[in-house]
PDB file of C-alpha atoms in Angstrom:
ATOM      1  CA  MET G   1      51.494 -13.729  17.860  1.00  0.00           C
ATOM      2  CA  LYS G   2      52.534 -12.271  20.891  1.00  0.00           C
ATOM      3  CA  GLU G   3      54.268  -9.091  18.310  1.00  0.00           C
ATOM      4  CA  ALA G   4      50.531  -9.053  17.098  1.00  0.00           C
ATOM      5  CA  LEU G   5      49.402  -7.877  20.450  1.00  0.00           C
ATOM      6  CA  PHE G   6      51.177  -4.807  20.074  1.00  0.00           C
ATOM      7  CA  GLU G   7      50.642  -2.937  16.694  1.00  0.00           C
ATOM      8  CA  LEU G   8      49.098   0.004  15.768  1.00  0.00           C
ATOM      9  CA  SER G   9      45.471  -1.248  15.584  1.00  0.00           C
ATOM     10  CA  MET G  10      45.647  -2.188  19.431  1.00  0.00           C
ATOM     11  CA  ILE G  11      46.310   1.006  20.631  1.00  0.00           C
ATOM     12  CA  GLY G  12      42.605   2.717  21.577  1.00  0.00           C
ATOM     13  CA  PRO G  13      42.532   6.530  21.063  1.00  0.00           C
ATOM     14  CA  CYS G  14      42.975   7.003  24.708  1.00  0.00           C
ATOM     15  CA  GLY G  15      46.104   5.462  24.882  1.00  0.00           C
ATOM     16  CA  MET G  16      45.248   1.877  26.221  1.00  0.00           C
ATOM     17  CA  ASN G  17      47.284  -0.601  24.376  1.00  0.00           C
ATOM     18  CA  CYS G  18      44.435  -3.176  23.964  1.00  0.00           C
ATOM     19  CA  GLY G  19      47.187  -5.905  23.800  1.00  0.00           C
ATOM     20  CA  ILE G  20      47.766  -6.009  27.724  1.00  0.00           C
ATOM     21  CA  CYS G  21      44.268  -5.919  28.525  1.00  0.00           C
ATOM     22  CA  ARG G  22      42.642  -8.934  30.316  1.00  0.00           C
ATOM     23  CA  ALA G  23      39.490  -9.158  27.833  1.00  0.00           C
ATOM     24  CA  HIS G  24      42.092  -9.754  25.013  1.00  0.00           C
ATOM     25  CA  LEU G  25      44.146 -11.946  26.705  1.00  0.00           C
ATOM     26  CA  ARG G  26      41.736 -14.196  27.935  1.00  0.00           C
ATOM     27  CA  ALA G  27      41.677 -17.882  25.937  1.00  0.00           C
ATOM     28  CA  THR G  28      37.749 -17.258  24.964  1.00  0.00           C
ATOM     29  CA  ASN G  29      35.589 -14.838  23.635  1.00  0.00           C
ATOM     30  CA  ARG G  30      38.462 -12.321  23.113  1.00  0.00           C
ATOM     31  CA  CYS G  31      38.160  -8.734  22.773  1.00  0.00           C
ATOM     32  CA  VAL G  32      39.949  -7.564  19.320  1.00  0.00           C
ATOM     33  CA  GLY G  33      40.213  -4.066  20.931  1.00  0.00           C
ATOM     34  CA  CYS G  34      38.446  -0.878  20.552  1.00  0.00           C
ATOM     35  CA  ARG G  35      39.481  -0.284  16.892  1.00  0.00           C
ATOM     36  CA  HIS G  36      37.966  -3.363  15.642  1.00  0.00           C
ATOM     37  CA  ILE G  37      34.192  -3.198  16.416  1.00  0.00           C
ATOM     38  CA  ASN G  38      31.923  -6.078  15.226  1.00  0.00           C
ATOM     39  CA  ASP G  39      28.946  -7.548  15.949  1.00  0.00           C
ATOM     40  CA  GLU G  40      30.559  -9.247  18.862  1.00  0.00           C
ATOM     41  CA  THR G  41      32.225  -6.455  20.477  1.00  0.00           C
ATOM     42  CA  ALA G  42      31.033  -5.672  24.051  1.00  0.00           C
ATOM     43  CA  LYS G  43      29.168  -2.965  24.500  1.00  0.00           C
ATOM     44  CA  THR G  44      31.207  -1.223  26.579  1.00  0.00           C
ATOM     45  CA  ARG G  45      33.537  -0.892  23.673  1.00  0.00           C
ATOM     46  CA  MET G  46      30.880  -0.319  21.380  1.00  0.00           C
ATOM     47  CA  LYS G  47      29.422   2.750  23.814  1.00  0.00           C
ATOM     48  CA  CYS G  48      32.987   4.030  24.662  1.00  0.00           C
ATOM     49  CA  ARG G  49      32.521   7.572  24.710  1.00  0.00           C
ATOM     50  CA  ILE G  50      36.479   8.425  24.261  1.00  0.00           C
ATOM     51  CA  ARG G  51      36.536   6.455  21.458  1.00  0.00           C
ATOM     52  CA  LEU G  52      33.699   8.030  19.546  1.00  0.00           C
ATOM     53  CA  CYS G  53      34.502  11.491  20.656  1.00  0.00           C
ATOM     54  CA  ASP G  54      33.830  13.740  17.667  1.00  0.00           C
ATOM     55  CA  LYS G  55      36.398  16.792  19.230  1.00  0.00           C
ATOM     56  CA  ARG G  56      39.585  14.541  18.295  1.00  0.00           C
ATOM     57  CA  ARG G  57      40.850  15.615  15.116  1.00  0.00           C
ATOM     58  CA  GLY G  58      43.457  12.448  14.660  1.00  0.00           C
ATOM     59  CA  GLU G  59      44.094   9.208  15.883  1.00  0.00           C
ATOM     60  CA  TYR G  60      44.395   9.742  19.147  1.00  0.00           C
ATOM     61  CA  CYS G  61      43.032  11.824  22.227  1.00  0.00           C
ATOM     62  CA  PHE G  62      46.483  14.212  22.045  1.00  0.00           C
ATOM     63  CA  ASP G  63      44.605  15.324  18.671  1.00  0.00           C
ATOM     64  CA  CYS G  64      42.200  17.498  20.728  1.00  0.00           C
ATOM     65  CA  GLU G  65      42.093  21.082  21.965  1.00  0.00           C
ATOM     66  CA  GLU G  66      41.067  19.670  25.228  1.00  0.00           C
ATOM     67  CA  PHE G  67      43.743  16.996  25.702  1.00  0.00           C
ATOM     68  CA  PRO G  68      43.400  15.789  28.713  1.00  0.00           C
ATOM     69  CA  CYS G  69      39.680  15.872  28.904  1.00  0.00           C
ATOM     70  CA  ASP G  70      37.701  15.373  32.417  1.00  0.00           C
ATOM     71  CA  ARG G  71      36.772  11.924  30.645  1.00  0.00           C
ATOM     72  CA  LEU G  72      40.259  11.003  30.197  1.00  0.00           C
ATOM     73  CA  ILE G  73      41.511  11.830  33.648  1.00  0.00           C
ATOM     74  CA  HIS G  74      38.779  10.190  34.998  1.00  0.00           C
ATOM     75  CA  LEU G  75      40.147   7.121  33.269  1.00  0.00           C
ATOM     76  CA  ASP G  76      43.916   7.619  33.626  1.00  0.00           C
ATOM     77  CA  LYS G  77      43.248   8.198  37.492  1.00  0.00           C
ATOM     78  CA  ARG G  78      41.371   4.603  37.898  1.00  0.00           C
ATOM     79  CA  TYR G  79      44.361   2.805  36.104  1.00  0.00           C
ATOM     80  CA  ARG G  80      46.817   4.810  38.101  1.00  0.00           C
ATOM     81  CA  THR G  81      45.367   3.982  40.979  1.00  0.00           C
ATOM     82  CA  ARG G  82      44.038   0.096  40.212  1.00  0.00           C
ATOM     83  CA  TYR G  83      47.073  -1.036  37.727  1.00  0.00           C
ATOM     84  CA  GLY G  84      49.887   1.522  37.929  1.00  0.00           C
ATOM     85  CA  MET G  85      49.811   2.457  34.262  1.00  0.00           C
ATOM     86  CA  SER G  86      48.652   6.100  32.482  1.00  0.00           C
ATOM     87  CA  GLU G  87      46.798   6.330  29.697  1.00  0.00           C
ATOM     88  CA  ILE G  88      48.190   9.971  29.585  1.00  0.00           C
ATOM     89  CA  GLU G  89      51.935   9.172  29.844  1.00  0.00           C
ATOM     90  CA  ASN G  90      51.556   6.718  27.157  1.00  0.00           C
ATOM     91  CA  LEU G  91      49.526   9.592  25.145  1.00  0.00           C
ATOM     92  CA  GLU G  92      52.095  12.036  25.595  1.00  0.00           C
ATOM     93  CA  PHE G  93      54.566   9.000  24.628  1.00  0.00           C
ATOM     94  CA  ILE G  94      53.240   8.635  21.668  1.00  0.00           C
ATOM     95  CA  ARG G  95      53.156  12.242  20.655  1.00  0.00           C
ATOM     96  CA  ASP G  96      56.633  13.307  21.686  1.00  0.00           C
ATOM     97  CA  LYS G  97      58.396   9.925  20.619  1.00  0.00           C
ATOM     98  CA  GLY G  98      56.532   8.218  17.571  1.00  0.00           C
ATOM     99  CA  ILE G  99      53.841   5.222  17.912  1.00  0.00           C
ATOM    100  CA  ASP G 100      56.728   2.687  17.097  1.00  0.00           C
ATOM    101  CA  LYS G 101      59.223   3.635  20.081  1.00  0.00           C
ATOM    102  CA  PHE G 102      55.701   3.028  21.656  1.00  0.00           C
ATOM    103  CA  LEU G 103      55.184   0.101  20.629  1.00  0.00           C
ATOM    104  CA  LYS G 104      58.755  -0.860  21.160  1.00  0.00           C
ATOM    105  CA  ASN G 105      58.727  -0.134  24.658  1.00  0.00           C
ATOM    106  CA  GLU G 106      55.681  -1.729  25.138  1.00  0.00           C
ATOM    107  CA  ARG G 107      56.937  -5.090  24.269  1.00  0.00           C
ATOM    108  CA  LYS G 108      59.889  -4.781  26.226  1.00  0.00           C
ATOM    109  CA  LYS G 109      57.567  -3.899  29.262  1.00  0.00           C
ATOM    110  CA  TRP G 110      54.753  -6.463  28.804  1.00  0.00           C
ATOM    111  CA  VAL G 111      56.352  -9.546  26.670  1.00  0.00           C
ATOM    112  CA  SER G 112      58.774 -12.203  28.415  1.00  0.00           C
ATOM    113  CA  ALA G 113      59.384 -15.911  27.166  1.00  0.00           C
ATOM    114  CA  GLU G 114      56.715 -17.085  29.267  1.00  0.00           C
ATOM    115  CA  GLY G 115      54.184 -14.431  27.425  1.00  0.00           C
ATOM    116  CA  VAL G 116      52.524 -11.297  28.080  1.00  0.00           C
ATOM    117  CA  ARG G 117      51.691 -10.061  31.655  1.00  0.00           C
ATOM    118  CA  CYS G 118      48.056  -8.681  31.736  1.00  0.00           C
ATOM    119  CA  VAL G 119      47.899  -4.972  32.833  1.00  0.00           C
ATOM    120  CA  HIS G 120      44.670  -5.943  35.083  1.00  0.00           C
ATOM    121  CA  ASP G 121      45.628  -8.852  36.943  1.00  0.00           C
ATOM    122  CA  GLY G 122      49.205  -9.323  36.577  1.00  0.00           C
ATOM    123  CA  LYS G 123      49.040 -12.716  35.260  1.00  0.00           C
ATOM    124  CA  ILE G 124      50.884 -14.152  32.452  1.00  0.00           C
ATOM    125  CA  TYR G 125      49.102 -15.107  29.468  1.00  0.00           C
ATOM    126  CA  THR G 126      50.359 -17.227  26.990  1.00  0.00           C
ATOM    127  CA  ILE G 127      48.528 -16.367  23.648  1.00  0.00           C
ATOM    128  CA  LYS G 128      47.964 -19.257  20.955  1.00  0.00           C
ATOM    129  CA  SER G 129      47.120 -18.478  17.344  1.00  0.00           C
ATOM    130  CA  GLY G 130      44.211 -19.418  15.673  1.00  0.00           C
TER     131      GLY G 130
END
């Protein structure tokens, strides 16, 4: 199950790895990531202006002439300050080296024998199948 957290569909257009998000890692009412919108999706994901942006011409924000836009810069600044992570750096890595290499690096960075480390609280979560 840990490997499933680090697949293409878990990487948001903004460069966020939804597999390391507290909302996805929690035991109950788990978020399935912003690329998997359904009736149970949190309103914040459904209304995300970065996810819904119509200026992007591909899967990721780097596929936009305005990359990085003000919204992404604001999100990136918040994540750098609070969590020591950069969506812009993630996107540049994906653009320059490819998604497969990015996913491999994410696994090395966030997954251990104990579980998956959450970017938001630093705790290790054990994800059970089913």
